[in-house]
Structures are given as C-alpha cells and as structure tokens.
Amino acid sequence: MTQRVSTYTTETSALNDEQRTIDILRKTLAYARTRDYKGWDYGDGMSSKLLQWFPIDNKWLNLVVQEVAKRPPINVRPLLLIEQRRNYKGTALFAMTNLNTAKLQSVCTPDETSASTPGSGAWSEMGIDTDVDYEDESYQLNQWLISNRSVGYSGFCGGHKHQIQHFHSRGVPNDPDVVSTSYAVKSLLSAASLDPMYLSVAETAANFVVDDLNYRTVADGACIDYHFNHPSDSYTINAGAIGARLLIDLYDQFGDESYRRRAKCLLDHIAGLQTDIGGWTYRDPPSASHLSMDNHHNGFVIEAFLRYQDVTGTDRYAKTLDRALTFYRETLFDPSGAPNWDEKKSYPRDIHASAQGILVFTYAGDLDFARRILAWALDNLYVGDGKFYYRKHRFYTTRVTLMRWCQAWMAYAMSEYLIALQNQSKQTVDV
C-alpha cells in the first residue's frame, strides 16, 4: 500500500499547516463542548441497557458484549443502548486543552499581522473563537473533576464511570486508578491560577498513590498497583510510569523531596524492565497480557522519563531515554508518521497512538516529527467538523468517534504541540 505523504513535512507550508491545526483544534473543542463533553468510550460495553436487562450476570457474556461494542467498523453502541457519559480522564484532557487554548488566545492581539514566523501570525489570521470563554470551560471541567472524584480513599483520585469486565476481575464505576488520577492531578496543577484550592486538592493524590495503591520497594526500586482490582501476579509497567509522573509533577510544584525520591524509585525499576530493543512490554511478566510492546503505552513510559529529566535537570535516565526514543521512532512509527500497533504489527493504526506520539516528540523537542505524526492523523483519521475516527486497518477504517479516546486525546495533543510551537517562535524572536 502506498503511504500518503503530507505537505506538513515541507517548511514552506508550515504556516498553512499551523492554521489548519488551529482550525481543527477549535472545531474539535466545539464538537465536545456542544455535547457537554459526553460520548461513547473505549470499553464501555457493560453500560449497555440490553446487558443490564439480561437476567444472568455472566463474565463471558459481559466480555462478549464489550467486544461487540468495541470491534465493528461502524458504531453499534446505539443499538446496544449504551449511554454516553463523561469520562474522568477525558474530562481532565479537555480541561487542560481548554486552558491551553485560552493561553494561545491571550498571546495574540488584534493588531498582530506578522505571519513570517510559524506560531505568530497564524493565530491572528485564523483566530481563536472570541465568543468562547476557554478559561471558564477549563474551570468548570476542573470543578467537575473535584465533584466527581472517588471518595473514601487516602487522597484525591478518580476512575472510569462505567463497569469494565476484565478476565481476572471487574472494574466498578468510580474504582480509582493511577492513570485517570494522574491526568486529573496534572489538570488541577495546570489550572491553579483559576482556583487556589486546586493545589491543596491535587497534593493529596500522593497519599492515594503511596497508601491505596500499595507503593512498595523492590530489589531495584519500587512498584505500585494500577488499581484496586489489579492481579497480584503481574505489574502494569506504563501505570507505574504514569504514577511516577504524577509524583514528579507534585515535586515540581511543591518541592517535597519525598515525591522526587519515590518517582525515582518507580522509574529505576521500570528502567530495569526495558527490553534489549528499547521498548517495554505492557506487563511484567510479558505473558500476563495479550499486549506486547504496543505503541501508546510505550509512549506513556517515555513521557514519564522525559518529565523526570525536564523537572530534575539530571541525566540519570539518558541512556534509557536514548534507546527508548530510537525504538519508539524507528519501530513504532513509519517514516510517514503513521503509528504502528506494536514492534511486530503495523495495523491497526490507532488514533490514541498518534496523539501520544505527538505529545512525546513535542516534549522531546522534535517538533518536526511531531508535525509528521499530526499530519498523518489529520490526513487519515480526521473526517471534518471536529471529528476523529478510532482506527485505520489495512483494508478499512473503524468509523467510530470516541469522546475520550479520539477527541480528547487529539485535542490535547494538538494544543500541546501548538503551545510548544508558540514557545519556539518566541525563542527565535528573542534570539
């Protein structure tokens, strides 16, 4: 199959490409905003009213319904009477995206006309909606995160709002997990200027990680549980990395040395689990999951190491990162920017992998490759009117739009990329 090559890869089109990204970001947020940020989600099959009406509660039936909802190339969720809801992590992503958009809006004034540098004139030419209060949108979403947190735990935390059937157990609504909690904490920290209460609330999440998720020392560092129902015979590697990122985010804000030390111990153990080819399997041991070195979970791990390096200014994980980024770029992405599924398979090409790739290479300072991934996603999975599709297979595309998996992740990735582009432009002007 011939790979599509986007004009995003040429310097001469950089300004037009940025304008396109700005426009799509606005439309993606509008799509979510008009739906009150509610939608279908990955793995939401157990919220089917048809399943709830069934007289038998059976694990295998639950798994079948989940897969029937998840796998078809068209959206069958309306037929299964699956409710559209806000996702906790997705809400955090939308909160941060709205705040980013407010910041991008604020740097431009009506008299800006220069378009000589990508990141300057593009904003005044295209503009960010003046009739939308993006800052207030972020505030309202962060308030929702606090109001809808999971209660009865040692600190601030949150989780999915629907049941999830696992092979080994069942996740219940509001069962908190480190991944959802981490993004909510990141959102509250970023929005501290909107309400001083956010900082004190976010800091208590450290107690959730240490006390409720069973932070424990191991021979080469430390581990935590992903969530309360996690099997005791395996370790979810990316969840541990995201927990480390939560702690290093708190360290960056509060300077408490215990946060940095615990994050380091978590990352030390994960660094030791890196494979010879530079990536990480989903779980340790690898046999505990059907997933291998899949794309977006490796992106989560790399992002945590990048964040630790950025906050602490140390090169403790320089070799780990060098090998990981090489593997990530050369094995988990095509030169065109298309995301591969894992180290062995190209398909399906998932929108979440594209979004996480944009974020990782943006944070790594490789905006050219981030732009290439963004270009591929816009050319292949964006369908207009602010909508992204879920996955591209070899011979067909899954024409399903998921509010968190597709919309929130791509909106956040685009906003972080544009913020970085704006910062790069400022640095160029200053020089």
mmCIF file of C-alpha atoms in Angstrom, residues 52-248:
data_model
loop_
_atom_site.group_PDB
_atom_site.id
_atom_site.type_symbol
_atom_site.label_atom_id
_atom_site.label_comp_id
_atom_site.label_asym_id
_atom_site.label_seq_id
_atom_site.Cartn_x
_atom_site.Cartn_y
_atom_site.Cartn_z
ATOM 1 C CA GLN A 52 -28.382 -4.834 32.257
ATOM 2 C CA TRP A 53 -31.822 -6.198 31.415
ATOM 3 C CA PHE A 54 -30.413 -9.680 30.852
ATOM 4 C CA PRO A 55 -31.434 -11.970 33.746
ATOM 5 C CA ILE A 56 -27.970 -13.547 34.140
ATOM 6 C CA ASP A 57 -24.770 -11.802 35.261
ATOM 7 C CA ASN A 58 -22.023 -13.723 33.497
ATOM 8 C CA LYS A 59 -18.367 -12.769 32.937
ATOM 9 C CA TRP A 60 -18.181 -14.289 29.480
ATOM 10 C CA LEU A 61 -21.385 -12.607 28.340
ATOM 11 C CA ASN A 62 -20.032 -9.301 29.638
ATOM 12 C CA LEU A 63 -16.801 -9.789 27.676
ATOM 13 C CA VAL A 64 -18.724 -10.660 24.508
ATOM 14 C CA VAL A 65 -20.853 -7.517 24.748
ATOM 15 C CA GLN A 66 -17.769 -5.374 25.412
ATOM 16 C CA GLU A 67 -16.046 -6.767 22.314
ATOM 17 C CA VAL A 68 -19.190 -6.485 20.180
ATOM 18 C CA ALA A 69 -19.378 -2.807 21.114
ATOM 19 C CA LYS A 70 -15.658 -2.245 20.556
ATOM 20 C CA ARG A 71 -14.677 -4.088 17.383
ATOM 21 C CA PRO A 72 -17.142 -3.468 14.498
ATOM 22 C CA PRO A 73 -16.121 -0.978 11.773
ATOM 23 C CA ILE A 74 -19.259 1.056 12.488
ATOM 24 C CA ASN A 75 -20.718 2.265 15.773
ATOM 25 C CA VAL A 76 -23.165 -0.320 17.155
ATOM 26 C CA ARG A 77 -23.358 1.302 20.590
ATOM 27 C CA PRO A 78 -26.741 2.968 19.855
ATOM 28 C CA LEU A 79 -28.175 -0.484 19.057
ATOM 29 C CA LEU A 80 -26.852 -1.804 22.372
ATOM 30 C CA LEU A 81 -28.366 1.205 24.193
ATOM 31 C CA ILE A 82 -25.008 2.241 25.606
ATOM 32 C CA GLU A 83 -25.180 5.525 27.476
ATOM 33 C CA GLN A 84 -22.955 8.460 26.544
ATOM 34 C CA ARG A 85 -21.124 9.832 29.563
ATOM 35 C CA ARG A 86 -18.200 11.985 30.588
ATOM 36 C CA ASN A 87 -15.007 10.041 31.076
ATOM 37 C CA TYR A 88 -12.881 11.098 34.049
ATOM 38 C CA LYS A 89 -9.547 11.081 32.244
ATOM 39 C CA GLY A 90 -11.130 12.560 29.126
ATOM 40 C CA THR A 91 -12.548 15.432 31.172
ATOM 41 C CA ALA A 92 -9.068 16.171 32.536
ATOM 42 C CA LEU A 93 -7.679 16.209 28.989
ATOM 43 C CA PHE A 94 -10.401 18.586 27.829
ATOM 44 C CA ALA A 95 -9.813 20.828 30.853
ATOM 45 C CA MET A 96 -6.113 21.133 30.001
ATOM 46 C CA THR A 97 -6.864 21.644 26.314
ATOM 47 C CA ASN A 98 -9.276 24.484 27.011
ATOM 48 C CA LEU A 99 -6.722 26.133 29.281
ATOM 49 C CA ASN A 100 -4.031 25.757 26.615
ATOM 50 C CA THR A 101 -6.358 27.294 24.067
ATOM 51 C CA ALA A 102 -7.069 30.207 26.397
ATOM 52 C CA LYS A 103 -3.316 30.777 26.720
ATOM 53 C CA LEU A 104 -2.835 30.640 22.972
ATOM 54 C CA GLN A 105 -5.695 33.072 22.519
ATOM 55 C CA SER A 106 -4.225 35.502 25.029
ATOM 56 C CA VAL A 107 -0.845 35.849 23.322
ATOM 57 C CA CYS A 108 -2.405 37.389 20.223
ATOM 58 C CA THR A 109 -3.796 40.874 19.869
ATOM 59 C CA PRO A 110 -5.954 42.213 17.033
ATOM 60 C CA ASP A 111 -3.119 44.300 15.592
ATOM 61 C CA GLU A 112 -0.776 41.318 15.081
ATOM 62 C CA THR A 113 -0.225 40.946 11.362
ATOM 63 C CA SER A 114 3.158 39.353 11.031
ATOM 64 C CA ALA A 115 2.991 35.861 9.563
ATOM 65 C CA SER A 116 6.683 35.478 8.866
ATOM 66 C CA THR A 117 7.258 33.016 11.665
ATOM 67 C CA PRO A 118 5.115 29.945 12.312
ATOM 68 C CA GLY A 119 3.463 30.478 15.673
ATOM 69 C CA SER A 120 2.866 34.211 15.384
ATOM 70 C CA GLY A 121 0.695 35.486 12.564
ATOM 71 C CA ALA A 122 -1.162 32.201 12.233
ATOM 72 C CA TRP A 123 -3.112 32.982 15.371
ATOM 73 C CA SER A 124 -4.206 36.433 14.289
ATOM 74 C CA GLU A 125 -5.087 35.250 10.792
ATOM 75 C CA MET A 126 -7.150 32.268 11.894
ATOM 76 C CA GLY A 127 -8.035 33.442 15.385
ATOM 77 C CA ILE A 128 -9.401 31.596 18.375
ATOM 78 C CA ASP A 129 -13.130 31.966 18.929
ATOM 79 C CA THR A 130 -13.705 35.219 20.769
ATOM 80 C CA ASP A 131 -17.210 34.125 21.803
ATOM 81 C CA VAL A 132 -15.921 31.117 23.770
ATOM 82 C CA ASP A 133 -14.504 31.578 27.265
ATOM 83 C CA TYR A 134 -11.969 28.756 27.156
ATOM 84 C CA GLU A 135 -10.653 29.588 30.597
ATOM 85 C CA ASP A 136 -14.117 29.253 32.107
ATOM 86 C CA GLU A 137 -14.596 25.963 30.245
ATOM 87 C CA SER A 138 -11.427 24.707 31.896
ATOM 88 C CA TYR A 139 -12.589 25.937 35.288
ATOM 89 C CA GLN A 140 -15.957 24.198 35.007
ATOM 90 C CA LEU A 141 -14.329 20.934 33.909
ATOM 91 C CA ASN A 142 -11.824 21.030 36.775
ATOM 92 C CA GLN A 143 -14.671 21.659 39.199
ATOM 93 C CA TRP A 144 -16.363 18.572 37.764
ATOM 94 C CA LEU A 145 -13.195 16.532 38.370
ATOM 95 C CA ILE A 146 -13.273 17.507 42.029
ATOM 96 C CA SER A 147 -17.008 16.940 42.419
ATOM 97 C CA ASN A 148 -16.845 13.546 40.719
ATOM 98 C CA ARG A 149 -13.687 12.235 42.363
ATOM 99 C CA SER A 150 -13.737 8.842 44.025
ATOM 100 C CA VAL A 151 -14.389 9.161 47.752
ATOM 101 C CA GLY A 152 -13.309 7.098 50.727
ATOM 102 C CA TYR A 153 -9.613 6.930 49.854
ATOM 103 C CA SER A 154 -6.440 8.394 51.328
ATOM 104 C CA GLY A 155 -6.287 11.259 48.844
ATOM 105 C CA PHE A 156 -7.654 12.768 45.655
ATOM 106 C CA CYS A 157 -8.317 10.155 42.958
ATOM 107 C CA GLY A 158 -10.721 9.178 40.204
ATOM 108 C CA GLY A 159 -11.580 6.497 37.688
ATOM 109 C CA HIS A 160 -13.897 5.372 34.921
ATOM 110 C CA LYS A 161 -17.617 5.946 35.306
ATOM 111 C CA HIS A 162 -18.695 2.616 33.834
ATOM 112 C CA GLN A 163 -18.100 -1.018 34.713
ATOM 113 C CA ILE A 164 -15.324 -2.832 32.868
ATOM 114 C CA GLN A 165 -15.147 -6.598 32.685
ATOM 115 C CA HIS A 166 -11.588 -7.915 32.896
ATOM 116 C CA PHE A 167 -10.566 -11.534 32.519
ATOM 117 C CA HIS A 168 -9.481 -11.635 36.148
ATOM 118 C CA SER A 169 -11.939 -9.251 37.790
ATOM 119 C CA ARG A 170 -14.480 -6.499 37.227
ATOM 120 C CA GLY A 171 -13.831 -2.782 37.443
ATOM 121 C CA VAL A 172 -16.683 -0.933 39.097
ATOM 122 C CA PRO A 173 -17.749 2.695 38.496
ATOM 123 C CA ASN A 174 -15.534 5.191 40.329
ATOM 124 C CA ASP A 175 -12.972 2.493 41.142
ATOM 125 C CA PRO A 176 -9.941 4.834 41.101
ATOM 126 C CA ASP A 177 -6.825 4.120 39.085
ATOM 127 C CA VAL A 178 -3.446 5.806 38.857
ATOM 128 C CA VAL A 179 -3.798 6.769 35.183
ATOM 129 C CA SER A 180 -7.085 8.659 35.498
ATOM 130 C CA THR A 181 -5.892 10.228 38.741
ATOM 131 C CA SER A 182 -2.595 11.338 37.243
ATOM 132 C CA TYR A 183 -4.249 13.303 34.436
ATOM 133 C CA ALA A 184 -6.721 14.890 36.848
ATOM 134 C CA VAL A 185 -3.807 15.961 39.062
ATOM 135 C CA LYS A 186 -1.963 17.349 36.067
ATOM 136 C CA SER A 187 -5.066 19.325 35.111
ATOM 137 C CA LEU A 188 -5.570 20.778 38.592
ATOM 138 C CA LEU A 189 -1.922 21.794 38.844
ATOM 139 C CA SER A 190 -2.040 23.498 35.456
ATOM 140 C CA ALA A 191 -5.192 25.401 36.449
ATOM 141 C CA ALA A 192 -4.002 26.577 39.867
ATOM 142 C CA SER A 193 -4.438 30.214 38.831
ATOM 143 C CA LEU A 194 -8.175 29.605 38.408
ATOM 144 C CA ASP A 195 -8.733 28.430 41.990
ATOM 145 C CA PRO A 196 -6.094 28.215 44.750
ATOM 146 C CA MET A 197 -7.931 25.192 46.179
ATOM 147 C CA TYR A 198 -6.700 23.079 43.245
ATOM 148 C CA LEU A 199 -3.155 22.828 44.581
ATOM 149 C CA SER A 200 -4.107 21.529 48.001
ATOM 150 C CA VAL A 201 -6.544 19.026 46.488
ATOM 151 C CA ALA A 202 -4.018 17.771 43.922
ATOM 152 C CA GLU A 203 -1.269 17.265 46.506
ATOM 153 C CA THR A 204 -3.344 14.766 48.458
ATOM 154 C CA ALA A 205 -3.109 12.393 45.464
ATOM 155 C CA ALA A 206 0.356 11.456 46.710
ATOM 156 C CA ASN A 207 -1.320 9.731 49.660
ATOM 157 C CA PHE A 208 -3.546 7.799 47.266
ATOM 158 C CA VAL A 209 -0.519 6.576 45.312
ATOM 159 C CA VAL A 210 1.516 5.616 48.368
ATOM 160 C CA ASP A 211 -1.167 4.259 50.690
ATOM 161 C CA ASP A 212 -4.006 2.990 48.499
ATOM 162 C CA LEU A 213 -2.004 1.759 45.503
ATOM 163 C CA ASN A 214 0.417 -0.162 47.697
ATOM 164 C CA TYR A 215 3.650 1.694 46.957
ATOM 165 C CA ARG A 216 6.294 -0.867 47.837
ATOM 166 C CA THR A 217 10.022 -1.262 47.472
ATOM 167 C CA VAL A 218 11.508 -3.992 45.311
ATOM 168 C CA ALA A 219 15.116 -5.023 44.718
ATOM 169 C CA ASP A 220 15.840 -2.331 42.126
ATOM 170 C CA GLY A 221 13.332 0.365 43.030
ATOM 171 C CA ALA A 222 9.600 0.434 43.733
ATOM 172 C CA CYS A 223 6.210 -0.604 42.346
ATOM 173 C CA ILE A 224 2.594 0.487 42.692
ATOM 174 C CA ASP A 225 -0.698 -1.115 41.705
ATOM 175 C CA TYR A 226 -2.604 0.186 38.690
ATOM 176 C CA HIS A 227 -5.934 -0.009 40.530
ATOM 177 C CA PHE A 228 -7.563 -1.913 43.366
ATOM 178 C CA ASN A 229 -8.571 -4.936 41.302
ATOM 179 C CA HIS A 230 -5.201 -5.453 39.673
ATOM 180 C CA PRO A 231 -3.921 -9.059 39.734
ATOM 181 C CA SER A 232 -1.145 -9.641 42.233
ATOM 182 C CA ASP A 233 0.936 -11.834 39.908
ATOM 183 C CA SER A 234 1.852 -9.124 37.369
ATOM 184 C CA TYR A 235 2.851 -5.468 37.096
ATOM 185 C CA THR A 236 1.422 -2.966 34.585
ATOM 186 C CA ILE A 237 4.543 -1.072 33.546
ATOM 187 C CA ASN A 238 3.037 2.042 31.983
ATOM 188 C CA ALA A 239 0.797 2.570 35.025
ATOM 189 C CA GLY A 240 3.855 2.614 37.253
ATOM 190 C CA ALA A 241 5.486 5.160 34.958
ATOM 191 C CA ILE A 242 2.405 7.371 34.986
ATOM 192 C CA GLY A 243 2.377 7.166 38.784
ATOM 193 C CA ALA A 244 5.991 8.343 38.762
ATOM 194 C CA ARG A 245 4.997 11.241 36.520
ATOM 195 C CA LEU A 246 2.232 12.186 38.961
ATOM 196 C CA LEU A 247 4.773 12.320 41.786
ATOM 197 C CA ILE A 248 7.315 14.304 39.789
#
